[in-house]
Amino acid sequence: MSVSSRASSPLLLRLILAACMPVGNGGFAALEIRRAAPSEVPLVAALQLDTFAPPPAPPALLPLLAQMYEANQRASRENMLQRLAHDLDVRVARGSSLLIAFEAPSDGSGSQAAAAAAAGVGAGERVASVSAAEVSTVLSSEAAGLVDASGRYTEPGPPLLGTVDLSSGELGLPTHALAGGLYISHMAVAADARRRGVARALLRGCAALAHERNEEHLYLHVEPSNAPAIALYESEGFSRLPDGPPYAGFTRALHLQKRAVLMGSVLEAHGA
């Protein structure tokens, strides 16, 4: 794995990773992995929503009823998006890191959104409130820009390819005995970017951030039937953990014992 590390701050972890999948097989030449800026949280929420709760296929209706159905669905999705963005803001304020993936510029420079993130905004501080309608506009129009740390619109950057949540909060719950490390959750990759190395790059970003925090362990849950995901995690050094204590208690504490298995990775020390 070829990794070029750039300036790091409490808000910004920026890595440029060489292709995690051969370009000839549909992979990207290089991917930029960094923490999401506060103004990008609604974009993360939109990708999570589309991944984990995609809109239902519209039923066959008469034109007037179809218009009413679409309007109701649009309002419902916007409400869901606003609530999810708020929940993500709360998680960031409590210490979670939302990592995001973009295709790295060919000249090696960072996106303007990365520069906005590096402007010194404290993690968890929401500078610009972006409504669900504005998020929809940003997602659907390449001409739309993002809001930087000062509240000004910037030139549009590359599309968001993926995101993942990295947190110590789950490990700190008093309802289990597993201690230390970071927990990976809510891995989401845009539909047209799947099977192109984005998830692998996000996992490597999580490992880099864990090193930055001097953490030695990473944990995640995966559905036992999701063979491609399990194969990816195993190729990145994760292995299934025993069902006994303290691991089973951690899975029960997250109410995942009926639908997921726990995997973990021990990170190499710096310089190893």
PDB file of N, CA and C in Angstrom, residues 57-70 72-73:
ATOM      1  N   ALA A  57     -39.344   1.701  -4.835  1.00  0.00           N
ATOM      2  CA  ALA A  57     -39.769   1.870  -6.228  1.00  0.00           C
ATOM      3  C   ALA A  57     -41.189   2.424  -6.248  1.00  0.00           C
ATOM      4  N   PRO A  58     -41.450   3.447  -7.054  1.00  0.00           N
ATOM      5  CA  PRO A  58     -42.793   4.046  -7.067  1.00  0.00           C
ATOM      6  C   PRO A  58     -43.831   3.076  -7.626  1.00  0.00           C
ATOM      7  N   PRO A  59     -44.995   3.039  -7.016  1.00  0.00           N
ATOM      8  CA  PRO A  59     -46.053   2.169  -7.547  1.00  0.00           C
ATOM      9  C   PRO A  59     -46.655   2.750  -8.824  1.00  0.00           C
ATOM     10  N   ALA A  60     -47.368   1.920  -9.543  1.00  0.00           N
ATOM     11  CA  ALA A  60     -48.050   2.381 -10.763  1.00  0.00           C
ATOM     12  C   ALA A  60     -49.306   3.140 -10.354  1.00  0.00           C
ATOM     13  N   LEU A  61     -49.329   4.439 -10.626  1.00  0.00           N
ATOM     14  CA  LEU A  61     -50.438   5.296 -10.222  1.00  0.00           C
ATOM     15  C   LEU A  61     -50.857   6.181 -11.383  1.00  0.00           C
ATOM     16  N   LEU A  62     -52.072   6.699 -11.273  1.00  0.00           N
ATOM     17  CA  LEU A  62     -52.511   7.711 -12.217  1.00  0.00           C
ATOM     18  C   LEU A  62     -51.637   8.954 -12.067  1.00  0.00           C
ATOM     19  N   PRO A  63     -51.496   9.768 -13.115  1.00  0.00           N
ATOM     20  CA  PRO A  63     -50.566  10.913 -13.068  1.00  0.00           C
ATOM     21  C   PRO A  63     -50.748  11.810 -11.856  1.00  0.00           C
ATOM     22  N   LEU A  64     -51.977  12.170 -11.502  1.00  0.00           N
ATOM     23  CA  LEU A  64     -52.189  13.063 -10.368  1.00  0.00           C
ATOM     24  C   LEU A  64     -51.756  12.405  -9.067  1.00  0.00           C
ATOM     25  N   LEU A  65     -52.126  11.135  -8.885  1.00  0.00           N
ATOM     26  CA  LEU A  65     -51.715  10.420  -7.679  1.00  0.00           C
ATOM     27  C   LEU A  65     -50.205  10.215  -7.660  1.00  0.00           C
ATOM     28  N   ALA A  66     -49.607  10.013  -8.830  1.00  0.00           N
ATOM     29  CA  ALA A  66     -48.153   9.842  -8.890  1.00  0.00           C
ATOM     30  C   ALA A  66     -47.431  11.105  -8.444  1.00  0.00           C
ATOM     31  N   GLN A  67     -47.950  12.262  -8.824  1.00  0.00           N
ATOM     32  CA  GLN A  67     -47.355  13.528  -8.403  1.00  0.00           C
ATOM     33  C   GLN A  67     -47.454  13.696  -6.891  1.00  0.00           C
ATOM     34  N   MET A  68     -48.617  13.348  -6.328  1.00  0.00           N
ATOM     35  CA  MET A  68     -48.792  13.444  -4.876  1.00  0.00           C
ATOM     36  C   MET A  68     -47.849  12.489  -4.159  1.00  0.00           C
ATOM     37  N   TYR A  69     -47.728  11.275  -4.690  1.00  0.00           N
ATOM     38  CA  TYR A  69     -46.836  10.290  -4.085  1.00  0.00           C
ATOM     39  C   TYR A  69     -45.394  10.787  -4.106  1.00  0.00           C
ATOM     40  N   GLU A  70     -44.952  11.313  -5.226  1.00  0.00           N
ATOM     41  CA  GLU A  70     -43.578  11.803  -5.345  1.00  0.00           C
ATOM     42  C   GLU A  70     -43.320  12.956  -4.395  1.00  0.00           C
ATOM     43  N   ASN A  72     -44.879  13.532  -1.534  1.00  0.00           N
ATOM     44  CA  ASN A  72     -44.825  12.994  -0.171  1.00  0.00           C
ATOM     45  C   ASN A  72     -43.505  12.283   0.088  1.00  0.00           C
ATOM     46  N   GLN A  73     -43.049  11.503  -0.888  1.00  0.00           N
ATOM     47  CA  GLN A  73     -41.781  10.799  -0.740  1.00  0.00           C
ATOM     48  C   GLN A  73     -40.620  11.775  -0.605  1.00  0.00           C
TER      49      GLN A  73
END
